Amino acid sequence: MLKVINVVGARPNFMKVAPIVAAMKRRAAKFQPLVVHTGQHYDAAMSDSFFRDLELPQPDTHLGVGSASHAAQTAAVMERFEPVVISEKPDWVLVVGDVNSTLACALVCVKLGVKVAHVEAGLRSRDRTMPEEINRLLTDQIADLLLTPSSDADANLRAEGIPAERIRLVGNVMIDSLLQNVERARGSRIKHDLGVVEKDYGVLTLHRPSNVDSPETFARILAALETITETLPVIFPVHPRTRKTIAELGLSNRVASMKNLRLIDPLGYLDFLSLYSAARLVLTDSGGIQEETSALGIPCLTLRENTERPITVELGTNVVVGTDTSRIVAAASAALNGSAKRTTHQPPFWDGHASERILDALE
Ligand code: UD1
């Protein structure tokens, strides 16, 4: 029997851990899963609703860390996670993605001599100003088992000198969640409630500090939206960080003046899936949404200068457009004229069975 602590902390972790925990419960003779929530995200809309939507069991332990500076948040997760690992004595700790909780918990384990597996290992944007890039690099250096979503990740790890025996290509576990929930999301009433018509609206998400904490960059993106929303209504579920910076940067009036840009609270997993899967176009700076839109063949414009998920550009619908106003507008009009990329060759192992391969690797 393998006792595994599965760590979740922030919104993008829940849809990666849910199918893994479900798979462990199906292999109950072999696995005893525990869920530890660090509390990095804590608003109902950023956390609780995902447990419900994804049928993720309530955490066995909640560390209640909350928001703080990077150093304070990372340190608080470490301090509170260490006694849990000491008392539970797990065989494995499983961390996912690239948030501060991922690195903090991996570092606790390696210092205690407890084995740690990193799901979604090996992704690299090569942009070290991005906090997640530091979390990815350091977690991969110290984790015992690196579970990768695609072969570009394996190549990145090998180029960093990581021995092949620590690396296992398992595929994209977020696509497990996507495929398991695509049918259930049809029950969502979100499109009806928002009064939008299938394939006749865009969806926008923005939360990267490099976009929303910088007045110049945020203004360039808003200028593009002023043009795009002249022809396409855009729904914008607003991340709490972004809600705060819109007010702090004095952008509230400018945002409100775009009558076709509709700001709403963050959505749960099923409502968001229902919304973006019927969109004509998605504009985002998220990592996961680049993958989800590619998997479903929805045109995606990534409002960043780089991506740690180049396979979505190579095989999927993603175009990395940066944050220059005219480039965003040109790419959006190409998408609206039907000349957007629509190729959807699914990368190998984005097949809904990554969680089973993760369990095989742990065994
Ligand atoms: C974090 C992750 C990022 C991920 C994102 C997804 C790091 C370094 N960043 O960024 O990789 O893409 O989550 O959402 O781990 N806040 C709330 N309620 C919440 C959570 C946050 O109001 O439930 C507000 C707080 O003001 C907080 C701010 O949002 O200071 C930022 O939260 P934080 O967790 O520090 O980073 P994110 O931008 O959410």
Short mmCIF file of C-alpha atoms and ligand atoms in Angstrom, two decimals:
data_model
loop_
_atom_site.label_atom_id
_atom_site.label_comp_id
_atom_site.label_asym_id
_atom_site.label_seq_id
_atom_site.Cartn_x
_atom_site.Cartn_y
_atom_site.Cartn_z
CA MET A 1 0.00 0.00 0.00
CA LEU A 2 1.39 3.40 -1.00
CA LYS A 3 0.35 6.36 1.12
CA VAL A 4 0.43 9.47 -1.09
CA ILE A 5 -0.08 13.08 -0.02
CA ASN A 6 -1.55 14.99 -2.97
CA VAL A 7 -0.88 18.73 -2.65
CA VAL A 8 -3.25 21.41 -3.96
CA GLY A 9 -2.81 25.12 -3.40
CA ALA A 10 -4.09 27.33 -6.17
CA ARG A 11 -6.85 27.23 -8.76
CA PRO A 12 -4.89 25.52 -11.57
CA ASN A 13 -3.97 22.64 -9.25
CA PHE A 14 -7.46 21.28 -8.61
CA MET A 15 -8.18 19.97 -12.13
CA LYS A 16 -4.79 18.21 -12.16
CA VAL A 17 -5.13 16.49 -8.79
CA ALA A 18 -8.83 15.48 -9.05
CA PRO A 19 -8.36 12.72 -11.67
CA ILE A 20 -5.24 11.42 -9.88
CA VAL A 21 -7.06 11.08 -6.55
CA ALA A 22 -10.03 9.45 -8.31
CA ALA A 23 -7.66 6.95 -9.98
CA MET A 24 -6.06 6.19 -6.59
CA LYS A 25 -9.49 5.49 -5.11
CA ARG A 26 -10.13 3.05 -7.98
CA ARG A 27 -6.87 1.29 -7.08
CA ALA A 28 -7.71 1.22 -3.37
CA ALA A 29 -5.76 -1.97 -2.76
CA LYS A 30 -2.56 -0.22 -3.82
CA PHE A 31 -3.05 3.46 -2.92
CA GLN A 32 -4.08 5.44 0.13
CA PRO A 33 -4.50 9.05 -1.08
CA LEU A 34 -4.54 12.07 1.23
CA VAL A 35 -5.28 15.61 0.04
CA VAL A 36 -3.50 18.59 1.59
CA HIS A 37 -4.72 22.08 0.63
CA THR A 38 -2.15 24.78 1.36
CA GLY A 39 -4.79 27.53 1.17
CA GLN A 40 -2.81 29.64 -1.34
CA HIS A 41 -6.20 30.27 -2.96
CA TYR A 42 -9.10 30.54 -0.54
CA ASP A 43 -12.02 32.48 -2.08
CA ALA A 44 -15.03 30.24 -2.68
CA ALA A 45 -14.85 31.03 -6.40
CA MET A 46 -11.11 30.21 -6.56
CA SER A 47 -11.20 27.02 -4.50
CA ASP A 48 -14.41 25.51 -2.99
CA SER A 49 -16.37 25.50 -6.24
CA PHE A 50 -13.64 23.40 -7.87
CA PHE A 51 -13.88 20.72 -5.18
CA ARG A 52 -17.62 20.49 -5.91
CA ASP A 53 -17.37 20.60 -9.70
CA LEU A 54 -14.50 18.12 -9.91
CA GLU A 55 -15.80 15.86 -7.11
CA LEU A 56 -12.44 16.23 -5.39
CA PRO A 57 -12.64 14.93 -1.79
CA GLN A 58 -12.45 17.60 0.90
CA PRO A 59 -8.85 18.11 2.06
CA ASP A 60 -7.65 15.88 4.89
CA THR A 61 -5.57 18.84 6.03
CA HIS A 62 -5.97 22.54 5.24
CA LEU A 63 -2.90 24.67 5.94
CA GLY A 64 -4.79 28.00 5.65
CA VAL A 65 -1.80 29.92 4.32
CA GLY A 66 -3.56 32.64 2.28
CA SER A 67 -2.01 35.50 0.30
CA ALA A 68 1.33 37.15 1.05
CA SER A 69 4.55 38.12 -0.70
CA HIS A 70 6.28 35.28 -2.56
CA ALA A 71 8.80 34.76 0.25
CA ALA A 72 6.25 34.92 3.05
CA GLN A 73 3.76 32.65 1.25
CA THR A 74 6.40 30.07 0.27
CA ALA A 75 7.84 30.07 3.79
CA ALA A 76 4.41 29.75 5.41
CA VAL A 77 3.55 26.73 3.24
CA MET A 78 6.87 25.11 4.19
CA GLU A 79 6.45 25.72 7.92
CA ARG A 80 2.92 24.35 7.98
CA PHE A 81 3.49 21.42 5.61
CA GLU A 82 6.57 20.02 7.36
CA PRO A 83 4.76 18.73 10.50
CA VAL A 84 2.09 17.11 8.30
CA VAL A 85 4.72 15.14 6.38
CA ILE A 86 6.50 14.18 9.61
CA SER A 87 3.31 12.85 11.21
CA GLU A 88 1.80 11.17 8.12
CA LYS A 89 5.05 9.53 6.92
CA PRO A 90 3.84 9.18 3.31
CA ASP A 91 5.54 6.96 0.74
CA TRP A 92 5.17 9.72 -1.85
CA VAL A 93 4.21 13.38 -1.95
CA LEU A 94 2.74 14.44 -5.27
CA VAL A 95 2.96 18.09 -6.34
CA VAL A 96 1.51 19.52 -9.56
CA GLY A 97 2.13 22.53 -11.78
CA ASP A 98 4.21 25.57 -10.97
CA VAL A 99 2.65 27.61 -8.18
CA ASN A 100 4.41 28.66 -4.99
CA SER A 101 2.80 25.75 -3.10
CA THR A 102 4.39 23.30 -5.60
CA LEU A 103 7.94 24.40 -4.88
CA ALA A 104 7.37 24.91 -1.13
CA CYS A 105 6.05 21.37 -0.59
CA ALA A 106 8.69 19.76 -2.81
CA LEU A 107 11.44 21.49 -0.84
CA VAL A 108 10.00 20.32 2.50
CA CYS A 109 9.98 16.71 1.26
CA VAL A 110 13.47 16.61 -0.16
CA LYS A 111 14.89 17.96 3.11
CA LEU A 112 13.01 15.28 5.06
CA GLY A 113 14.11 12.52 2.68
CA VAL A 114 10.50 11.85 1.58
CA LYS A 115 10.03 11.01 -2.08
CA VAL A 116 8.32 13.64 -4.20
CA ALA A 117 6.80 13.34 -7.67
CA HIS A 118 6.21 16.39 -9.86
CA VAL A 119 3.30 16.26 -12.30
CA GLU A 120 3.62 18.61 -15.29
CA ALA A 121 7.40 18.57 -15.00
CA GLY A 122 9.76 19.96 -17.64
CA LEU A 123 7.75 22.87 -19.04
CA ARG A 124 9.92 25.93 -19.65
CA SER A 125 9.08 29.44 -20.85
CA ARG A 126 12.76 30.44 -20.54
CA ASP A 127 11.51 33.67 -18.97
CA ARG A 128 13.00 33.90 -15.49
CA THR A 129 11.04 37.04 -14.64
CA MET A 130 8.00 34.76 -14.44
CA PRO A 131 7.60 33.46 -10.87
CA GLU A 132 6.29 30.14 -12.17
CA GLU A 133 9.47 29.55 -14.23
CA ILE A 134 11.55 29.68 -11.04
CA ASN A 135 9.11 27.29 -9.34
CA ARG A 136 9.33 24.90 -12.32
CA LEU A 137 13.14 24.94 -12.53
CA LEU A 138 13.70 24.39 -8.83
CA THR A 139 10.98 21.78 -8.32
CA ASP A 140 12.35 19.72 -11.21
CA GLN A 141 15.88 19.91 -9.84
CA ILE A 142 14.87 18.40 -6.49
CA ALA A 143 11.95 16.06 -7.23
CA ASP A 144 12.62 12.30 -7.38
CA LEU A 145 10.19 11.53 -10.19
CA LEU A 146 9.42 13.93 -13.06
CA LEU A 147 6.13 13.18 -14.77
CA THR A 148 5.96 15.07 -18.05
CA PRO A 149 3.00 16.06 -20.25
CA SER A 150 4.78 16.04 -23.62
CA SER A 151 8.12 15.12 -25.18
CA ASP A 152 9.37 18.74 -25.34
CA ALA A 153 9.35 18.65 -21.52
CA ASP A 154 11.50 15.50 -21.53
CA ALA A 155 13.97 17.24 -23.84
CA ASN A 156 14.13 20.29 -21.55
CA LEU A 157 14.88 18.13 -18.53
CA ARG A 158 17.53 16.08 -20.33
CA ALA A 159 19.19 19.34 -21.50
CA GLU A 160 19.36 20.42 -17.85
CA GLY A 161 21.30 17.27 -17.02
CA ILE A 162 18.50 15.34 -15.35
CA PRO A 163 19.02 11.59 -15.78
CA ALA A 164 16.50 9.75 -17.97
CA GLU A 165 15.52 7.36 -15.16
CA ARG A 166 13.95 10.21 -13.18
CA ILE A 167 11.75 11.23 -16.13
CA ARG A 168 8.50 9.57 -17.25
CA LEU A 169 6.30 10.84 -20.09
CA VAL A 170 2.75 10.34 -18.80
CA GLY A 171 0.76 12.91 -20.80
CA ASN A 172 -1.45 15.78 -19.78
CA VAL A 173 -3.53 15.09 -16.70
CA MET A 174 -5.56 18.28 -17.15
CA ILE A 175 -6.95 16.72 -20.30
CA ASP A 176 -8.17 13.80 -18.14
CA SER A 177 -10.33 16.31 -16.26
CA LEU A 178 -11.42 17.99 -19.47
CA LEU A 179 -12.55 14.77 -21.15
CA GLN A 180 -14.26 13.53 -17.98
CA ASN A 181 -16.26 16.75 -17.63
CA VAL A 182 -17.08 17.87 -21.15
CA GLU A 183 -20.45 16.08 -21.04
CA ARG A 184 -21.31 17.26 -17.53
CA ALA A 185 -20.55 20.85 -18.55
CA ARG A 186 -23.44 20.69 -21.02
CA GLY A 187 -25.72 21.00 -18.00
CA SER A 188 -24.30 24.46 -17.18
CA ARG A 189 -26.67 27.41 -17.66
CA ILE A 190 -23.90 29.98 -17.89
CA LYS A 191 -24.38 30.88 -21.59
CA HIS A 192 -28.11 31.26 -21.03
CA ASP A 193 -27.57 33.35 -17.89
CA LEU A 194 -25.11 35.64 -19.71
CA GLY A 195 -27.34 35.82 -22.77
CA VAL A 196 -24.57 34.84 -25.20
CA VAL A 197 -25.02 32.96 -28.45
CA GLU A 198 -22.82 29.99 -29.31
CA LYS A 199 -19.75 30.98 -31.43
CA ASP A 200 -20.72 34.63 -31.29
CA TYR A 201 -18.62 35.85 -28.37
CA GLY A 202 -15.07 35.86 -27.07
CA VAL A 203 -13.71 34.92 -23.63
CA LEU A 204 -10.87 36.79 -21.95
CA THR A 205 -8.79 35.84 -18.90
CA LEU A 206 -5.90 37.90 -17.56
CA HIS A 207 -3.99 37.50 -14.32
CA ARG A 208 -0.22 37.36 -15.01
CA PRO A 209 1.60 40.00 -12.95
CA SER A 210 3.56 40.97 -16.11
CA ASN A 211 0.25 41.97 -17.75
CA VAL A 212 -2.02 43.21 -14.99
CA ASP A 213 0.48 44.77 -12.58
CA SER A 214 2.08 46.89 -15.33
CA PRO A 215 0.05 50.01 -16.26
CA GLU A 216 1.66 50.22 -19.73
CA THR A 217 1.06 46.59 -20.66
CA PHE A 218 -2.46 46.52 -19.26
CA ALA A 219 -3.25 49.71 -21.23
CA ARG A 220 -1.98 48.17 -24.48
CA ILE A 221 -4.21 45.13 -23.94
CA LEU A 222 -7.22 47.34 -23.16
CA ALA A 223 -6.60 49.36 -26.33
CA ALA A 224 -6.79 46.11 -28.33
CA LEU A 225 -10.00 45.15 -26.56
CA GLU A 226 -11.52 48.53 -27.42
CA THR A 227 -11.21 47.56 -31.10
CA ILE A 228 -12.06 43.87 -30.76
CA THR A 229 -15.25 44.50 -28.76
CA GLU A 230 -16.56 46.73 -31.52
CA THR A 231 -17.36 43.55 -33.43
CA LEU A 232 -17.30 40.78 -30.82
CA PRO A 233 -18.82 40.78 -27.34
CA VAL A 234 -16.22 39.54 -24.85
CA ILE A 235 -16.91 37.91 -21.48
CA PHE A 236 -14.17 38.54 -18.92
CA PRO A 237 -14.23 36.45 -15.71
CA VAL A 238 -11.97 38.58 -13.53
CA HIS A 239 -9.28 37.02 -11.31
CA PRO A 240 -9.07 38.68 -7.84
CA ARG A 241 -5.55 39.98 -8.55
CA THR A 242 -6.82 41.65 -11.72
CA ARG A 243 -9.93 43.07 -10.02
CA LYS A 244 -7.58 44.73 -7.53
CA THR A 245 -5.16 46.16 -10.09
CA ILE A 246 -7.95 47.54 -12.32
CA ALA A 247 -8.95 49.70 -9.35
CA GLU A 248 -5.39 50.49 -8.21
CA LEU A 249 -4.18 51.51 -11.67
CA GLY A 250 -7.20 53.80 -12.16
CA LEU A 251 -8.49 51.72 -15.10
CA SER A 252 -12.06 51.18 -13.83
CA ASN A 253 -13.65 53.88 -16.01
CA ARG A 254 -11.82 52.79 -19.13
CA VAL A 255 -12.89 49.18 -18.61
CA ALA A 256 -16.47 50.20 -17.85
CA SER A 257 -16.66 52.32 -21.01
CA MET A 258 -16.38 49.20 -23.22
CA LYS A 259 -20.01 48.23 -23.37
CA ASN A 260 -19.26 44.94 -25.13
CA LEU A 261 -16.73 43.86 -22.49
CA ARG A 262 -18.61 42.10 -19.73
CA LEU A 263 -16.78 41.67 -16.42
CA ILE A 264 -18.02 38.79 -14.27
CA ASP A 265 -16.76 36.98 -11.15
CA PRO A 266 -14.41 34.00 -11.62
CA LEU A 267 -16.33 30.94 -12.82
CA GLY A 268 -16.28 27.39 -11.53
CA TYR A 269 -14.78 24.59 -13.63
CA LEU A 270 -17.97 23.41 -15.36
CA ASP A 271 -19.34 26.89 -16.11
CA PHE A 272 -15.99 28.02 -17.49
CA LEU A 273 -15.68 24.89 -19.62
CA SER A 274 -19.20 25.44 -20.94
CA LEU A 275 -18.38 29.07 -21.75
CA TYR A 276 -15.01 28.77 -23.50
CA SER A 277 -15.87 25.59 -25.37
CA ALA A 278 -18.61 27.48 -27.27
CA ALA A 279 -16.58 30.67 -27.79
CA ARG A 280 -15.50 31.94 -31.18
CA LEU A 281 -12.19 33.09 -29.74
CA VAL A 282 -10.32 32.94 -26.43
CA LEU A 283 -7.78 35.55 -25.33
CA THR A 284 -5.71 34.57 -22.31
CA ASP A 285 -2.45 34.75 -20.41
CA SER A 286 -3.14 31.48 -18.56
CA GLY A 287 -1.04 28.38 -19.14
CA GLY A 288 -3.73 25.74 -18.77
CA ILE A 289 -6.25 27.48 -21.03
CA GLN A 290 -3.76 27.31 -23.93
CA GLU A 291 -3.92 23.53 -23.55
CA GLU A 292 -7.66 23.24 -23.00
CA THR A 293 -8.52 25.35 -26.07
CA SER A 294 -6.07 23.35 -28.19
CA ALA A 295 -7.63 20.09 -27.04
CA LEU A 296 -11.10 21.35 -28.04
CA GLY A 297 -10.07 23.15 -31.25
CA ILE A 298 -11.03 26.65 -30.04
CA PRO A 299 -8.85 29.48 -31.45
CA CYS A 300 -6.65 30.90 -28.67
CA LEU A 301 -4.55 34.05 -28.61
CA THR A 302 -1.98 34.04 -25.83
CA LEU A 303 -1.29 37.55 -24.58
CA ARG A 304 2.31 36.88 -23.55
CA GLU A 305 5.72 37.06 -25.19
CA ASN A 306 6.44 33.37 -24.64
CA THR A 307 4.87 30.09 -23.64
CA GLU A 308 6.05 27.12 -21.61
CA ARG A 309 3.59 25.06 -23.68
CA PRO A 310 5.02 25.29 -27.23
CA ILE A 311 3.24 22.10 -28.23
CA THR A 312 -0.06 24.04 -28.24
CA VAL A 313 1.43 26.30 -30.93
CA GLU A 314 3.00 23.42 -32.85
CA LEU A 315 0.01 21.08 -32.85
CA GLY A 316 -2.90 23.07 -31.47
CA THR A 317 -4.85 26.28 -31.97
CA ASN A 318 -2.64 28.57 -29.91
CA VAL A 319 -0.95 31.70 -31.26
CA VAL A 320 1.44 33.58 -28.98
CA VAL A 321 0.69 37.20 -29.89
CA GLY A 322 2.39 39.19 -27.13
CA THR A 323 0.92 42.41 -25.77
CA ASP A 324 1.35 44.85 -28.65
CA THR A 325 -2.05 46.43 -29.46
CA SER A 326 -1.87 46.12 -33.23
CA ARG A 327 -0.61 42.52 -33.12
CA ILE A 328 -3.48 41.48 -30.85
CA VAL A 329 -6.04 43.22 -33.06
CA ALA A 330 -4.60 41.69 -36.25
CA ALA A 331 -4.56 38.19 -34.75
CA ALA A 332 -8.11 38.59 -33.46
CA SER A 333 -9.42 39.73 -36.82
CA ALA A 334 -7.67 36.79 -38.53
CA ALA A 335 -9.47 34.50 -36.09
CA LEU A 336 -12.82 36.21 -36.66
CA ASN A 337 -12.38 36.01 -40.45
CA GLY A 338 -11.98 32.28 -40.15
CA SER A 339 -8.29 32.24 -40.99
CA ALA A 340 -7.24 31.26 -37.46
CA LYS A 341 -5.34 28.05 -36.83
CA ARG A 342 -7.78 25.24 -36.38
CA THR A 343 -5.49 22.25 -36.55
CA THR A 344 -5.96 19.94 -33.64
CA HIS A 345 -3.57 17.08 -33.71
CA GLN A 346 -3.73 15.89 -30.13
CA PRO A 347 -0.25 15.47 -28.68
CA PRO A 348 0.52 11.87 -27.75
CA PHE A 349 -0.91 10.90 -24.34
CA TRP A 350 -3.40 13.77 -24.15
CA ASP A 351 -5.95 10.98 -24.16
CA GLY A 352 -7.67 11.06 -20.76
CA HIS A 353 -5.46 8.35 -19.24
CA ALA A 354 -2.53 10.35 -17.85
CA SER A 355 -3.63 9.74 -14.25
CA GLU A 356 -3.46 5.95 -14.76
CA ARG A 357 0.08 6.30 -16.12
CA ILE A 358 1.01 8.50 -13.15
CA LEU A 359 -0.13 5.75 -10.77
CA ASP A 360 1.81 3.15 -12.77
CA ALA A 361 4.93 5.30 -12.42
CA LEU A 362 4.44 5.69 -8.64
CA GLU A 363 3.97 1.95 -8.23
C1 UD1 B 1 -1.23 32.06 -8.68
C2 UD1 B 1 -0.01 31.37 -9.25
C3 UD1 B 1 -0.07 31.36 -10.76
C4 UD1 B 1 -1.39 30.79 -11.25
C5 UD1 B 1 -2.52 31.54 -10.60
C6 UD1 B 1 -3.86 30.99 -11.02
C7 UD1 B 1 2.14 31.58 -8.03
C8 UD1 B 1 3.43 32.27 -8.02
N1 UD1 B 1 1.22 32.07 -8.88
O1 UD1 B 1 -1.19 33.41 -9.09
O2 UD1 B 1 0.96 30.57 -11.26
O3 UD1 B 1 -1.46 30.93 -12.65
O4 UD1 B 1 -2.39 31.42 -9.18
O5 UD1 B 1 -4.91 31.67 -10.43
O6 UD1 B 1 1.95 30.63 -7.33
N2 UD1 B 1 -6.48 36.49 -4.16
C9 UD1 B 1 -7.76 36.54 -3.66
N3 UD1 B 1 -8.40 35.35 -3.40
C10 UD1 B 1 -7.83 34.14 -3.61
C11 UD1 B 1 -6.52 34.11 -4.11
C12 UD1 B 1 -5.86 35.29 -4.38
O7 UD1 B 1 -8.33 37.59 -3.47
O8 UD1 B 1 -8.47 33.12 -3.36
C13 UD1 B 1 -5.79 37.76 -4.47
C14 UD1 B 1 -4.94 38.27 -3.35
O9 UD1 B 1 -5.02 39.66 -3.36
C15 UD1 B 1 -3.54 37.86 -3.77
C16 UD1 B 1 -3.62 37.94 -5.27
O10 UD1 B 1 -4.96 37.55 -5.60
O11 UD1 B 1 -2.57 38.69 -3.24
C17 UD1 B 1 -2.66 37.04 -5.97
O12 UD1 B 1 -2.78 35.70 -5.50
P1 UD1 B 1 -1.50 34.71 -5.53
O13 UD1 B 1 -1.90 33.34 -5.09
O14 UD1 B 1 -0.37 35.35 -4.84
O15 UD1 B 1 -1.11 34.69 -7.05
P2 UD1 B 1 -2.02 34.53 -8.34
O16 UD1 B 1 -1.91 35.75 -9.14
O17 UD1 B 1 -3.37 34.02 -7.98
#
